[in-house]
Short mmCIF file of C-alpha atoms in Angstrom, two decimals:
data_model
loop_
_atom_site.label_atom_id
_atom_site.label_comp_id
_atom_site.label_asym_id
_atom_site.label_seq_id
_atom_site.Cartn_x
_atom_site.Cartn_y
_atom_site.Cartn_z
CA MET A 1 -35.55 -14.45 -20.54
CA MET A 2 -34.50 -18.10 -20.20
CA LYS A 3 -34.88 -19.98 -23.45
CA ILE A 4 -36.72 -23.32 -23.71
CA ILE A 5 -34.79 -25.79 -25.87
CA PHE A 6 -35.68 -29.25 -27.19
CA PRO A 7 -32.28 -30.93 -27.74
CA ARG A 8 -32.13 -33.65 -30.40
CA ASN A 9 -28.50 -34.66 -30.05
CA ILE A 10 -27.30 -34.48 -26.44
CA GLU A 11 -23.55 -34.48 -27.21
CA ASN A 12 -23.87 -31.64 -29.73
CA PHE A 13 -26.14 -29.71 -27.39
CA VAL A 14 -23.67 -29.93 -24.49
CA GLU A 15 -20.85 -28.69 -26.72
CA SER A 16 -22.89 -25.75 -28.00
CA ILE A 17 -24.47 -24.66 -24.71
CA THR A 18 -21.44 -24.82 -22.40
CA PRO A 19 -19.92 -21.35 -21.76
CA LYS A 20 -16.48 -20.92 -23.31
CA PRO A 21 -13.61 -19.01 -21.66
CA SER A 22 -12.63 -15.77 -23.34
CA LYS A 23 -9.30 -15.72 -25.16
CA LEU A 24 -9.14 -11.99 -24.43
CA ASN A 25 -9.44 -12.72 -20.70
CA GLU A 26 -6.59 -15.22 -20.94
CA LYS A 27 -4.32 -12.59 -22.50
CA LYS A 28 -5.17 -10.08 -19.76
CA VAL A 29 -4.67 -12.59 -16.96
CA LYS A 30 -1.29 -13.70 -18.31
CA ALA A 31 -0.16 -10.07 -18.35
CA ILE A 32 -1.23 -9.55 -14.73
CA ILE A 33 0.55 -12.71 -13.58
CA LEU A 34 3.79 -11.75 -15.31
CA ASP A 35 3.60 -8.23 -13.91
CA VAL A 36 3.14 -9.45 -10.32
CA LYS A 37 5.87 -12.03 -10.77
CA LYS A 38 8.27 -9.29 -11.88
CA ASN A 39 7.17 -6.29 -9.81
CA GLY A 40 5.61 -7.85 -6.71
CA ASP A 41 3.81 -5.64 -4.19
CA SER A 42 3.90 -2.52 -6.38
CA ALA A 43 2.06 -4.38 -9.17
CA ILE A 44 -0.54 -5.69 -6.72
CA LYS A 45 -1.22 -2.20 -5.33
CA ARG A 46 -1.48 -0.81 -8.86
CA TYR A 47 -4.09 -3.41 -9.84
CA GLU A 48 -6.10 -2.90 -6.65
CA LYS A 49 -6.24 0.81 -7.49
CA LYS A 50 -7.13 0.12 -11.12
CA PHE A 51 -9.84 -2.49 -10.57
CA GLY A 52 -11.29 -1.52 -7.18
CA GLY A 53 -10.20 2.04 -6.54
CA ALA A 54 -8.30 1.14 -3.37
CA THR A 55 -5.10 2.93 -2.38
CA LEU A 56 -3.14 0.51 -0.18
CA ASP A 57 -0.18 1.22 2.08
CA SER A 58 0.22 -2.33 3.33
CA LEU A 59 -1.26 -5.60 2.09
CA ARG A 60 -1.32 -7.67 5.27
CA LEU A 61 -4.01 -7.12 7.88
CA SER A 62 -2.61 -6.21 11.28
CA LYS A 63 -3.80 -7.71 14.56
CA LYS A 64 -5.41 -4.35 15.29
CA GLU A 65 -7.41 -4.46 12.05
CA ILE A 66 -8.56 -8.02 12.79
CA ALA A 67 -9.64 -7.03 16.30
CA TYR A 68 -11.48 -4.00 14.91
CA ALA A 69 -13.42 -6.23 12.50
CA TYR A 70 -15.01 -8.02 15.46
CA SER A 71 -16.46 -4.71 16.65
CA LYS A 72 -18.18 -4.20 13.29
CA VAL A 73 -20.16 -7.45 13.19
CA SER A 74 -23.21 -8.41 15.23
CA LYS A 75 -23.50 -11.19 17.80
CA LYS A 76 -26.04 -12.89 15.52
CA GLU A 77 -23.54 -12.91 12.67
CA ILE A 78 -20.79 -14.35 14.86
CA THR A 79 -23.17 -17.04 16.15
CA ALA A 80 -24.11 -18.00 12.57
CA ILE A 81 -20.45 -18.09 11.51
CA LYS A 82 -19.56 -20.30 14.47
CA LEU A 83 -22.43 -22.67 13.65
CA ALA A 84 -21.30 -23.00 10.02
CA LYS A 85 -17.75 -23.64 11.20
CA THR A 86 -18.87 -26.28 13.74
CA ARG A 87 -21.01 -28.18 11.24
CA LEU A 88 -18.30 -28.25 8.57
CA SER A 89 -15.66 -29.17 11.17
CA LYS A 90 -17.68 -32.23 12.15
CA THR A 91 -17.79 -33.50 8.56
CA GLU A 92 -14.11 -32.82 7.90
CA THR A 93 -12.99 -34.39 11.18
CA ILE A 94 -14.82 -37.61 10.36
CA ILE A 95 -13.07 -37.73 6.97
CA LYS A 96 -9.66 -37.09 8.52
CA ASN A 97 -10.15 -39.80 11.14
CA GLN A 98 -10.56 -42.33 8.34
CA LEU A 99 -7.10 -41.51 6.94
CA LYS A 100 -5.05 -44.14 8.71
CA SER A 101 -1.38 -44.70 7.94
CA SER A 102 -0.64 -48.25 6.81
CA LYS A 103 2.35 -50.60 7.02
CA ILE A 104 2.57 -53.23 4.30
CA ASN A 105 5.02 -56.13 4.07
CA ILE A 106 5.52 -57.68 0.63
CA ASP A 107 7.97 -60.60 0.84
CA GLY A 108 10.30 -58.70 3.16
CA ILE A 109 9.92 -55.22 1.66
CA GLN A 110 8.44 -52.84 4.20
CA ILE A 111 6.18 -50.19 2.67
CA THR A 112 4.70 -47.47 4.87
CA LYS A 113 1.89 -45.23 3.62
CA LEU A 114 1.72 -42.00 5.62
CA PHE A 115 -0.84 -39.17 5.56
CA SER A 116 0.60 -35.77 6.43
CA PRO A 117 -0.57 -32.16 5.99
CA ILE A 118 0.97 -29.92 3.37
CA GLU A 119 2.99 -27.00 4.79
CA SER A 120 1.19 -23.93 3.43
CA VAL A 121 -1.99 -23.02 1.55
CA GLY A 122 -3.51 -19.91 0.05
CA CYS A 123 -7.28 -19.62 0.44
CA TYR A 124 -8.86 -17.28 -2.08
CA VAL A 125 -12.06 -15.62 -0.84
CA PRO A 126 -13.99 -13.68 -3.51
CA GLY A 127 -15.06 -10.09 -2.90
CA GLY A 128 -16.61 -7.70 -5.37
CA LEU A 129 -20.33 -8.18 -5.98
CA ALA A 130 -21.12 -9.96 -2.69
CA ARG A 131 -19.70 -10.73 0.75
CA TYR A 132 -18.30 -14.25 0.99
CA SER A 133 -17.52 -14.85 4.65
CA SER A 134 -18.84 -18.38 4.15
CA THR A 135 -16.06 -19.10 1.64
CA ALA A 136 -13.47 -18.23 4.28
CA ILE A 137 -14.99 -20.96 6.45
CA MET A 138 -15.19 -23.48 3.61
CA SER A 139 -11.54 -23.06 2.62
CA VAL A 140 -9.84 -22.48 5.98
CA VAL A 141 -11.63 -25.06 8.19
CA PRO A 142 -10.55 -28.20 6.27
CA ALA A 143 -6.99 -26.85 6.05
CA LYS A 144 -6.92 -26.28 9.80
CA ILE A 145 -8.31 -29.75 10.54
CA ALA A 146 -5.76 -31.30 8.18
CA GLY A 147 -3.01 -29.68 10.25
CA VAL A 148 -1.70 -27.11 7.76
CA LYS A 149 0.66 -24.76 9.62
CA ARG A 150 0.44 -21.69 7.40
CA ILE A 151 -3.04 -20.77 6.15
CA VAL A 152 -3.13 -17.59 4.08
CA VAL A 153 -6.37 -15.81 3.13
CA THR A 154 -6.62 -13.20 0.37
CA SER A 155 -9.70 -11.17 -0.52
CA SER A 156 -10.46 -8.02 -2.51
CA PRO A 157 -10.61 -4.75 -0.56
CA ASN A 158 -13.30 -2.15 -1.20
CA LYS A 159 -12.52 1.28 -2.64
CA ASP A 160 -11.55 2.47 0.86
CA GLY A 161 -8.94 -0.28 1.11
CA LYS A 162 -10.94 -2.26 3.68
CA LEU A 163 -11.95 -5.92 3.74
CA ASP A 164 -15.44 -7.03 4.64
CA PRO A 165 -15.42 -7.31 8.49
CA LEU A 166 -17.46 -10.52 8.53
CA THR A 167 -15.03 -12.17 6.10
CA ILE A 168 -12.14 -11.18 8.38
CA VAL A 169 -13.91 -12.59 11.44
CA ALA A 170 -14.84 -15.81 9.63
CA ALA A 171 -11.26 -16.32 8.45
CA ASP A 172 -9.86 -15.60 11.91
CA LEU A 173 -12.31 -17.86 13.74
CA SER A 174 -11.67 -20.65 11.24
CA GLY A 175 -7.90 -20.59 11.82
CA ALA A 176 -6.28 -18.35 9.19
CA THR A 177 -2.72 -17.37 10.13
CA GLU A 178 -2.38 -14.48 7.64
CA ILE A 179 -4.96 -12.28 5.87
CA TYR A 180 -4.14 -10.03 2.89
CA LYS A 181 -5.99 -7.25 1.09
CA THR A 182 -5.78 -8.34 -2.52
CA GLY A 183 -8.01 -10.23 -4.92
CA GLY A 184 -8.34 -11.19 -8.56
CA ALA A 185 -5.58 -12.61 -10.72
CA GLN A 186 -3.02 -10.49 -8.87
CA ALA A 187 -3.74 -12.35 -5.62
CA ILE A 188 -3.34 -15.73 -7.31
CA ALA A 189 -0.03 -14.62 -8.82
CA ALA A 190 1.22 -13.41 -5.42
CA LEU A 191 0.31 -16.71 -3.75
CA SER A 192 2.05 -18.66 -6.50
CA PHE A 193 5.28 -16.69 -6.96
CA GLY A 194 5.52 -14.70 -3.75
CA THR A 195 6.24 -11.00 -3.17
CA LYS A 196 7.99 -9.01 -0.46
CA SER A 197 4.79 -8.99 1.63
CA ILE A 198 3.26 -12.33 0.66
CA GLN A 199 5.35 -15.48 0.81
CA LYS A 200 4.42 -18.07 -1.80
CA VAL A 201 2.35 -21.09 -0.79
CA ASP A 202 2.40 -24.77 -1.73
CA LYS A 203 -1.23 -24.89 -2.87
CA ILE A 204 -3.98 -22.45 -3.83
CA VAL A 205 -7.66 -23.21 -3.16
CA GLY A 206 -10.95 -21.41 -3.46
CA PRO A 207 -13.57 -20.28 -5.98
CA GLY A 208 -13.63 -17.20 -8.17
CA GLY A 209 -14.83 -15.58 -11.34
CA PRO A 210 -13.35 -16.09 -14.82
CA PHE A 211 -10.15 -14.13 -14.10
CA VAL A 212 -9.40 -15.99 -10.88
CA THR A 213 -10.23 -19.39 -12.36
CA LEU A 214 -8.00 -18.68 -15.37
CA ALA A 215 -5.21 -17.40 -13.13
CA LYS A 216 -5.30 -20.58 -11.05
CA LEU A 217 -5.06 -22.66 -14.20
CA LEU A 218 -2.16 -20.60 -15.55
CA VAL A 219 -0.07 -20.82 -12.35
CA SER A 220 -0.76 -24.53 -11.84
CA ASN A 221 2.57 -25.49 -13.40
CA ASN A 222 4.26 -23.59 -10.56
CA THR A 223 1.86 -24.10 -7.65
CA ALA A 224 -0.68 -26.84 -6.97
CA ILE A 225 -4.35 -25.86 -7.16
CA ASP A 226 -7.50 -27.54 -5.92
CA MET A 227 -9.76 -27.40 -8.99
CA MET A 228 -11.54 -25.17 -11.46
CA ALA A 229 -14.08 -23.58 -9.11
CA GLY A 230 -16.20 -20.90 -10.70
CA PRO A 231 -18.28 -19.28 -11.99
CA THR A 232 -21.28 -20.84 -10.21
CA GLU A 233 -23.28 -23.63 -11.86
CA LEU A 234 -26.70 -25.04 -10.91
CA GLY A 235 -28.53 -27.77 -12.77
CA ILE A 236 -32.02 -28.85 -11.71
CA ILE A 237 -33.78 -32.06 -12.73
CA ALA A 238 -37.51 -31.70 -12.08
CA ASP A 239 -40.83 -33.07 -13.30
CA ASN A 240 -44.41 -31.83 -13.01
CA SER A 241 -44.66 -33.15 -9.45
CA ALA A 242 -42.31 -30.33 -8.39
CA ASP A 243 -43.41 -26.82 -7.44
CA PRO A 244 -42.39 -24.54 -10.35
CA ASN A 245 -42.15 -21.60 -7.96
CA LEU A 246 -39.44 -23.37 -5.93
CA ILE A 247 -37.53 -24.22 -9.10
CA ALA A 248 -37.60 -20.57 -10.13
CA LEU A 249 -36.42 -19.47 -6.68
CA ASP A 250 -33.51 -21.92 -6.79
CA LEU A 251 -32.39 -20.77 -10.24
CA ILE A 252 -32.52 -17.15 -9.08
CA SER A 253 -30.63 -17.94 -5.86
CA GLN A 254 -27.55 -19.17 -7.71
CA ALA A 255 -27.83 -16.75 -10.64
CA GLU A 256 -27.51 -13.82 -8.21
CA HIS A 257 -23.83 -14.66 -7.61
CA SER A 258 -22.72 -12.97 -10.85
CA SER A 259 -23.77 -12.33 -14.43
CA ASP A 260 -21.76 -15.31 -15.71
CA THR A 261 -23.34 -18.18 -13.77
CA PHE A 262 -24.56 -21.29 -15.63
CA CYS A 263 -28.02 -22.20 -14.30
CA TYR A 264 -30.58 -24.42 -15.99
CA LEU A 265 -33.54 -26.78 -15.67
CA ILE A 266 -33.80 -30.23 -17.28
CA THR A 267 -37.26 -31.79 -17.55
CA THR A 268 -39.45 -34.04 -19.70
CA SER A 269 -42.49 -31.76 -19.46
CA SER A 270 -42.88 -28.81 -21.82
CA LYS A 271 -45.86 -27.62 -19.75
CA PHE A 272 -43.72 -27.56 -16.60
CA ALA A 273 -40.94 -25.77 -18.51
CA LYS A 274 -43.36 -23.03 -19.58
CA SER A 275 -44.64 -22.64 -16.01
CA VAL A 276 -41.13 -22.14 -14.64
CA LYS A 277 -40.30 -19.64 -17.39
CA GLN A 278 -43.48 -17.63 -16.72
CA ILE A 279 -42.79 -17.51 -12.98
CA LEU A 280 -39.23 -16.35 -13.59
CA GLU A 281 -40.46 -13.54 -15.83
CA LYS A 282 -42.89 -12.35 -13.14
CA LYS A 283 -40.26 -12.45 -10.41
CA MET A 284 -37.84 -10.36 -12.47
CA LYS A 285 -40.05 -7.28 -12.14
CA ASN A 286 -39.28 -6.69 -8.45
CA LEU A 287 -36.14 -8.65 -7.67
CA LYS A 288 -33.18 -7.76 -5.48
CA ARG A 289 -29.94 -8.08 -7.48
CA GLY A 290 -32.31 -8.31 -10.45
CA LYS A 291 -29.90 -6.94 -13.04
CA ILE A 292 -27.29 -9.59 -12.21
CA VAL A 293 -29.89 -12.39 -12.24
CA LYS A 294 -31.41 -11.25 -15.55
CA ASN A 295 -28.03 -11.00 -17.26
CA SER A 296 -26.98 -14.40 -16.00
CA LEU A 297 -30.14 -16.33 -16.87
CA PHE A 298 -30.54 -14.58 -20.23
CA LYS A 299 -26.93 -15.09 -21.30
CA ASN A 300 -26.24 -18.65 -20.14
CA GLY A 301 -29.45 -20.07 -18.66
CA PHE A 302 -31.79 -22.50 -20.40
CA ILE A 303 -34.63 -24.95 -19.87
CA ALA A 304 -34.09 -28.23 -21.71
CA VAL A 305 -37.08 -30.45 -22.48
CA LEU A 306 -36.14 -34.05 -23.27
CA LYS A 307 -38.09 -37.08 -24.43
CA SER A 308 -37.29 -39.48 -21.58
CA GLU A 309 -35.93 -39.79 -18.07
CA ASN A 310 -32.89 -41.61 -19.45
CA ASP A 311 -32.12 -38.62 -21.68
CA VAL A 312 -32.47 -36.31 -18.68
CA ILE A 313 -29.92 -38.38 -16.76
CA LYS A 314 -27.59 -38.54 -19.76
CA LEU A 315 -27.66 -34.77 -20.24
CA ALA A 316 -27.08 -34.08 -16.54
CA ASN A 317 -24.07 -36.40 -16.46
CA LYS A 318 -22.62 -34.83 -19.61
CA LEU A 319 -23.02 -31.30 -18.24
CA ALA A 320 -21.57 -32.33 -14.84
CA PRO A 321 -22.80 -29.24 -12.98
CA GLU A 322 -21.31 -27.86 -9.80
CA HIS A 323 -24.67 -28.29 -8.02
CA LEU A 324 -27.40 -30.65 -9.22
CA GLU A 325 -30.82 -30.63 -7.56
CA ILE A 326 -33.25 -33.48 -8.24
CA ILE A 327 -36.89 -32.82 -7.41
CA SER A 328 -39.16 -35.44 -8.97
CA LYS A 329 -41.28 -38.51 -8.31
CA ASN A 330 -38.29 -40.75 -9.08
CA GLN A 331 -35.67 -38.57 -7.39
CA ASN A 332 -33.99 -41.38 -5.42
CA LYS A 333 -33.78 -43.66 -8.45
CA ILE A 334 -32.43 -40.85 -10.64
CA SER A 335 -29.84 -39.83 -8.03
CA GLU A 336 -28.33 -43.32 -8.11
CA LYS A 337 -27.58 -42.87 -11.82
CA ILE A 338 -25.88 -39.48 -11.49
CA ASN A 339 -22.09 -39.81 -11.30
CA SER A 340 -20.69 -36.47 -12.39
CA ALA A 341 -22.19 -33.66 -10.31
CA GLY A 342 -19.97 -31.74 -7.91
CA LEU A 343 -22.75 -31.83 -5.31
CA LEU A 344 -25.96 -33.85 -5.57
CA LEU A 345 -29.01 -32.47 -3.73
CA VAL A 346 -32.00 -34.82 -3.54
CA GLY A 347 -35.50 -33.58 -2.72
CA LYS A 348 -37.05 -30.14 -2.35
CA TYR A 349 -35.64 -29.58 1.13
CA SER A 350 -32.06 -30.20 -0.01
CA VAL A 351 -31.85 -26.71 -1.45
CA SER A 352 -28.58 -25.60 -3.01
CA SER A 353 -28.57 -22.18 -1.35
CA ALA A 354 -28.68 -23.77 2.13
CA SER A 355 -25.85 -26.14 1.17
CA ASP A 356 -23.75 -23.03 0.53
CA TYR A 357 -23.80 -22.29 4.25
CA LEU A 358 -25.00 -24.67 6.92
CA PHE A 359 -25.58 -28.25 5.78
CA GLY A 360 -22.07 -29.25 6.87
CA SER A 361 -20.91 -29.85 3.30
CA ASN A 362 -18.37 -27.69 1.50
CA HIS A 363 -19.56 -25.15 -1.06
CA ILE A 364 -16.22 -25.02 -2.89
CA LEU A 365 -17.08 -27.36 -5.75
CA PRO A 366 -15.77 -28.31 -9.19
CA THR A 367 -17.13 -26.45 -12.20
CA ASN A 368 -16.33 -26.69 -15.93
CA LYS A 369 -17.31 -30.41 -15.92
CA PHE A 370 -14.60 -31.33 -13.38
CA GLY A 371 -17.32 -32.96 -11.27
CA LYS A 372 -16.64 -36.00 -13.46
CA VAL A 373 -13.33 -36.56 -11.66
CA ARG A 374 -13.63 -35.02 -8.19
CA GLY A 375 -16.01 -33.71 -5.53
CA SER A 376 -15.99 -30.80 -3.11
CA LEU A 377 -12.99 -29.31 -1.37
CA SER A 378 -12.21 -31.30 1.78
CA VAL A 379 -9.51 -32.20 4.25
CA LEU A 380 -8.18 -34.55 1.54
CA ASP A 381 -7.06 -31.52 -0.49
CA PHE A 382 -4.72 -30.51 2.31
CA MET A 383 -3.20 -33.93 3.00
CA LYS A 384 -0.36 -35.68 1.22
CA LEU A 385 -0.07 -39.46 0.95
CA GLY A 386 3.61 -40.25 1.33
CA THR A 387 5.39 -43.56 0.83
CA LYS A 388 8.42 -44.92 2.70
CA ILE A 389 10.18 -48.12 1.56
CA LYS A 390 12.79 -50.26 3.29
CA SER A 391 14.28 -53.27 1.50
CA SER A 392 17.16 -55.67 2.21
CA LYS A 393 19.98 -57.34 0.30
CA THR A 394 18.20 -60.69 0.48
CA VAL A 395 15.04 -59.32 -1.13
CA LEU A 396 16.97 -57.33 -3.73
CA LYS A 397 18.91 -60.45 -4.74
CA LYS A 398 15.68 -62.41 -5.07
CA LEU A 399 14.21 -59.78 -7.40
CA SER A 400 17.35 -59.04 -9.40
CA LYS A 401 16.79 -61.51 -12.24
CA TYR A 402 13.32 -60.08 -12.89
CA LEU A 403 14.70 -56.54 -12.71
CA GLU A 404 17.28 -57.50 -15.34
CA VAL A 405 14.54 -58.72 -17.69
CA ILE A 406 12.40 -55.56 -17.37
CA THR A 407 15.28 -53.05 -17.54
CA SER A 408 16.65 -54.84 -20.60
CA ALA A 409 13.24 -54.76 -22.29
CA GLU A 410 12.97 -51.02 -21.59
CA GLU A 411 16.58 -50.47 -22.74
CA LEU A 412 17.55 -48.84 -19.44
CA PRO A 413 20.60 -50.95 -18.52
CA ASN A 414 21.94 -48.60 -15.85
CA HIS A 415 18.85 -49.22 -13.73
CA TYR A 416 19.95 -52.83 -13.43
CA GLU A 417 23.61 -51.90 -12.89
CA ALA A 418 22.59 -49.84 -9.83
CA VAL A 419 21.01 -52.99 -8.37
CA LYS A 420 23.78 -55.34 -9.48
CA GLY A 421 26.43 -53.14 -7.84
CA ARG A 422 24.86 -53.78 -4.45
CA LEU A 423 24.90 -57.56 -4.86
CA GLU A 424 28.54 -58.07 -5.83
#
């Protein structure tokens, strides 16, 4: 089960405990990308048959298939999807409304800063071990609010060649303009390079397992991506004032995503650590998705016991988890010192599993320590900050002598000649 560790050197511990990507996976993903780039739709259909057992005639969902999906979901499910969409829309709209274009005048040079939506995006929605209709909402809604014209959704079909109906409905209600039956690295390659059926996009967003995350990284020199998002990570900072049963439930809730999640507890109490471990072991006996949870927590999970609160904070910031829950007597004080988590959840009622759906925050979050440099997916990921400049001969003449000095120092004389030619 989960191991209890007493780290002595935090930097060394972080290096040793962090999951490493497989070189074998990288080789496989590269081969898939090159195949799709060369052979297009036929390669995609071959991989869908190989990995999921699906025999596909067409990749794009028809209007008839989308309409049929609505008949396969309940009214309760549609109500819940609409609520999640509404709550996220409110957050994203507030962010967008703060993005005001600006006009700046610097000694006669007019600079205009303009926010505008990008033209097209590909939203990857995982399939496979679970249904991820919520991810369709999280990726499509901010793109729609940003004003993106072409919003493409891809997701893995089942062995019958069908997509999850609730995922289809969530994507459609959120504003997707195209939905395709393909997942994995082959979907990422199609979005990046384009095929006969799937036109390439300007940016790819969304979470995924190791293959998808690697594929996004490998195509990023051809197509913009949002971030490294997956596999799931959950860190919990807790002390003996917390309920160990709740800590165990939270670790299980994120570990059930897949067998390669990275879930752990950081505490200063060895007694509390043992309590959580014992509760986890009891819960494993009769647990839904138990095999996945066991594999995940046994392979990557840990409970770290540190000497001080400062060490706890230091370790959490170094690990920079996707989600970080803080449940302790000093939770507010500790939260102010955390600067690297993808999502910070303070207090026992700010549970990570609820944030995945209905808090109004986005569950597409940075993993692999990228929480140090960015936060969740948002409308900002679908907007471009452009710059427009208008100068005059008078201003250019005024600046020319300084331009001559700098261009001479950099040994780029033709830069100055281009200016000088306008002043003669």
